[in-house]
XYZ file of N, CA and C in Angstrom:
276
model
N 21.210 11.706 -46.462
C 22.391 12.548 -46.674
C 23.500 11.968 -45.548
N 24.723 11.747 -46.199
C 25.614 11.322 -45.204
C 26.221 12.351 -44.233
N 26.758 11.911 -43.111
C 27.373 12.784 -42.187
C 28.829 12.753 -42.429
N 29.478 13.693 -42.890
C 30.814 13.861 -43.139
C 31.459 14.847 -42.057
N 32.397 14.567 -41.367
C 32.912 15.347 -40.359
C 34.449 15.496 -40.288
N 34.764 16.761 -40.116
C 36.374 17.071 -40.231
C 36.772 16.720 -38.677
N 37.689 15.820 -38.561
C 38.127 15.551 -37.395
C 39.312 16.458 -36.752
N 39.629 17.420 -37.520
C 40.676 18.393 -37.089
C 39.803 19.563 -36.423
N 38.820 20.175 -37.119
C 38.211 21.298 -36.493
C 36.822 20.994 -36.082
N 36.224 19.872 -36.342
C 34.942 19.410 -35.851
C 33.871 19.969 -36.564
N 34.041 20.528 -37.674
C 33.036 21.039 -38.654
C 32.168 19.792 -39.192
N 30.881 19.882 -39.386
C 30.077 18.973 -40.085
C 29.848 19.466 -41.521
N 30.135 18.616 -42.531
C 29.974 19.246 -43.748
C 28.817 18.442 -44.518
N 27.868 19.149 -45.110
C 26.766 18.620 -45.593
C 26.916 18.303 -47.029
N 26.619 16.969 -47.494
C 26.910 16.660 -48.830
C 25.749 15.711 -49.300
N 25.417 15.778 -50.680
C 24.345 15.063 -51.164
C 24.788 13.680 -51.491
N 26.103 13.576 -51.854
C 26.674 12.200 -52.295
C 27.712 11.676 -51.052
N 27.770 10.393 -51.070
C 28.633 9.775 -50.011
C 30.054 10.187 -50.294
N 30.875 10.153 -49.274
C 32.252 10.567 -49.477
C 33.067 9.822 -50.562
N 32.842 8.586 -50.805
C 33.337 7.763 -51.856
C 33.236 8.288 -53.147
N 32.247 9.059 -53.445
C 31.873 9.650 -54.802
C 32.384 10.974 -54.961
N 32.848 11.585 -53.946
C 33.475 12.866 -54.105
C 34.833 12.900 -54.695
N 35.082 14.106 -55.411
C 36.439 14.353 -55.983
C 37.389 14.480 -54.807
N 38.605 14.457 -55.144
C 39.846 14.796 -54.005
C 39.625 15.986 -53.446
N 39.534 17.097 -54.174
C 39.389 18.498 -53.615
C 38.033 18.700 -52.888
N 37.235 17.837 -53.141
C 35.798 17.997 -52.369
C 35.929 17.197 -51.040
N 36.813 16.290 -50.837
C 36.922 15.590 -49.696
C 37.778 16.377 -48.602
N 38.107 17.587 -48.847
C 38.801 18.439 -48.000
C 37.756 19.452 -47.243
N 38.223 19.644 -46.001
C 37.478 20.571 -45.114
C 37.497 21.988 -45.727
N 36.429 22.750 -45.857
C 36.377 24.002 -46.495
C 36.852 25.031 -45.367
N 36.846 24.776 -44.122
C 37.456 25.642 -43.171
C 38.911 25.374 -42.813
N 39.383 24.219 -42.584
C 40.871 24.022 -42.365
C 41.677 23.347 -43.385
N 41.030 22.550 -44.447
C 41.759 21.894 -45.438
C 42.194 20.486 -45.061
N 41.780 20.031 -43.811
C 41.966 18.804 -43.612
C 41.095 17.744 -44.374
N 41.682 16.463 -44.360
C 40.855 15.456 -45.141
C 39.703 14.984 -44.464
N 38.495 14.813 -45.044
C 37.322 14.735 -44.346
C 36.986 13.056 -44.326
N 36.363 12.748 -43.334
C 36.002 11.211 -43.047
C 34.694 11.058 -42.683
N 34.149 9.783 -42.838
C 32.729 9.631 -42.439
C 32.719 9.726 -40.770
N 31.620 10.165 -40.275
C 31.429 10.434 -38.917
C 31.371 8.959 -38.219
N 32.348 8.742 -37.231
C 32.340 7.569 -36.334
C 31.123 7.335 -35.660
N 30.351 8.434 -35.201
C 29.122 8.204 -34.431
C 28.038 7.927 -35.179
N 28.010 7.797 -36.454
C 26.756 7.494 -37.165
C 26.495 6.007 -37.052
N 27.330 5.211 -36.915
C 26.967 3.625 -36.877
C 26.844 3.283 -35.323
N 26.186 2.524 -35.042
C 26.108 2.031 -33.563
C 27.336 0.861 -33.339
N 28.282 1.293 -32.683
C 29.386 0.335 -32.621
C 29.163 -0.763 -31.552
N 28.333 -0.602 -30.632
C 28.156 -1.738 -29.625
C 27.264 -2.793 -30.209
N 27.731 -3.973 -30.070
C 26.977 -5.116 -30.692
C 25.937 -5.643 -29.697
N 26.030 -5.648 -28.317
C 25.021 -6.126 -27.511
C 25.059 -4.996 -26.341
N 23.859 -4.976 -25.781
C 23.661 -4.235 -24.661
C 24.181 -4.747 -23.331
N 24.923 -4.076 -22.584
C 25.759 -4.655 -21.296
C 24.723 -4.945 -20.319
N 23.783 -4.073 -20.009
C 22.786 -4.398 -19.091
C 21.481 -4.680 -19.508
N 21.281 -5.721 -20.152
C 19.967 -6.147 -20.651
C 19.378 -7.042 -19.408
N 18.160 -6.789 -19.413
C 17.232 -7.560 -18.468
C 17.071 -8.950 -18.941
N 16.698 -9.768 -18.132
C 16.480 -11.238 -18.657
C 15.034 -11.154 -19.386
N 15.047 -12.082 -20.351
C 13.838 -12.028 -21.249
C 12.589 -12.163 -20.686
N 12.313 -12.867 -19.646
C 11.198 -13.104 -18.982
C 10.763 -12.164 -17.970
N 11.781 -11.356 -17.434
C 11.569 -10.415 -16.409
C 12.142 -9.123 -16.775
N 11.419 -8.165 -17.523
C 11.910 -7.087 -18.108
C 11.950 -5.724 -17.150
N 11.490 -5.868 -15.996
C 11.446 -4.854 -15.103
C 12.740 -4.787 -14.167
N 12.778 -3.787 -13.227
C 13.812 -3.786 -12.337
C 13.698 -4.969 -11.330
N 14.798 -5.166 -10.585
C 14.956 -6.299 -9.701
C 13.742 -6.062 -8.562
N 13.243 -7.132 -8.077
C 12.084 -7.178 -6.972
C 12.839 -7.279 -5.772
N 14.015 -7.625 -5.475
C 14.726 -7.846 -4.193
C 14.759 -6.476 -3.552
N 14.882 -6.605 -2.172
C 15.316 -5.346 -1.520
C 16.607 -4.699 -1.988
N 16.924 -3.582 -1.178
C 18.141 -2.968 -1.523
C 19.286 -3.877 -1.105
N 20.395 -4.044 -1.954
C 21.492 -4.931 -1.573
C 22.371 -4.369 -0.479
N 22.478 -3.087 -0.407
C 23.403 -2.519 0.456
C 22.629 -2.329 1.869
N 22.898 -2.895 2.900
C 22.036 -2.725 4.065
C 22.526 -1.661 4.882
N 24.068 -1.615 5.004
C 24.529 -0.510 5.906
C 24.963 0.589 5.040
N 25.226 1.711 5.600
C 25.727 2.916 4.926
C 27.185 2.627 4.459
N 27.568 3.225 3.168
C 28.872 2.966 2.832
C 29.944 3.527 3.564
N 29.756 4.731 4.010
C 30.601 5.525 4.844
C 30.468 5.084 6.242
N 31.666 4.651 7.000
C 31.690 4.417 8.352
C 32.106 5.692 9.265
N 32.995 6.419 8.640
C 33.522 7.774 9.262
C 32.795 8.938 8.503
N 33.030 9.979 9.210
C 32.511 11.257 8.601
C 33.592 11.615 7.457
N 32.969 12.179 6.475
C 33.879 12.502 5.241
C 34.792 13.539 5.430
N 34.263 14.626 6.309
C 35.149 15.748 6.471
C 35.200 16.047 7.997
N 36.105 16.761 8.550
C 35.997 17.317 9.877
C 34.908 18.392 9.840
N 34.721 18.826 11.031
C 33.713 19.849 11.306
C 34.052 21.178 10.703
N 35.405 21.467 10.693
C 35.861 22.812 10.210
C 35.888 22.725 8.659
N 36.068 21.599 7.978
C 36.241 21.479 6.631
C 37.590 21.658 5.930
N 38.436 22.079 6.783
C 39.773 22.443 6.374
C 40.695 21.127 6.207
N 41.851 21.343 5.499
C 42.830 20.122 5.423
C 43.776 20.296 6.475
N 44.223 19.124 6.979
C 45.118 18.968 8.104
C 46.494 18.643 7.650
N 47.539 18.754 8.262
C 48.785 18.544 8.141
C 49.021 17.189 7.432
N 48.446 16.149 7.982
C 48.741 14.813 7.435
C 47.741 14.240 6.380
N 46.774 15.282 5.960
C 46.010 14.797 5.045
C 46.405 14.952 3.558
N 45.896 14.284 2.538
C 46.492 14.389 1.201
C 46.451 15.802 0.472
N 45.512 16.578 0.925
C 45.414 17.780 0.205
C 46.180 18.994 0.842
N 47.059 18.657 1.657
C 47.795 19.681 2.448
C 48.862 20.141 1.596
N 49.086 21.481 1.612
C 50.009 22.124 0.799
C 50.957 23.030 1.661
N 52.016 23.092 1.634
C 52.844 24.161 2.458
C 53.453 25.224 1.695
């Protein structure tokens, strides 16, 4: 069963025939009247996986953690947690 979706209101319309075989009035959304199209999410658009492991080594890396030191050097906020006059979030 094809997935036909209204891109205007988001309604998924169930049909037994592909959208190419429907009449013009059947290609309209019953809720809002917009033209129906095939769902873009039905097909896998990505051609290759971005983070594929090497063929001979399928597991996670065996090395130690790359980051040795902590990311933050200074404290993220002051002790009271409020914004100061020279900070970016200060509003007058």
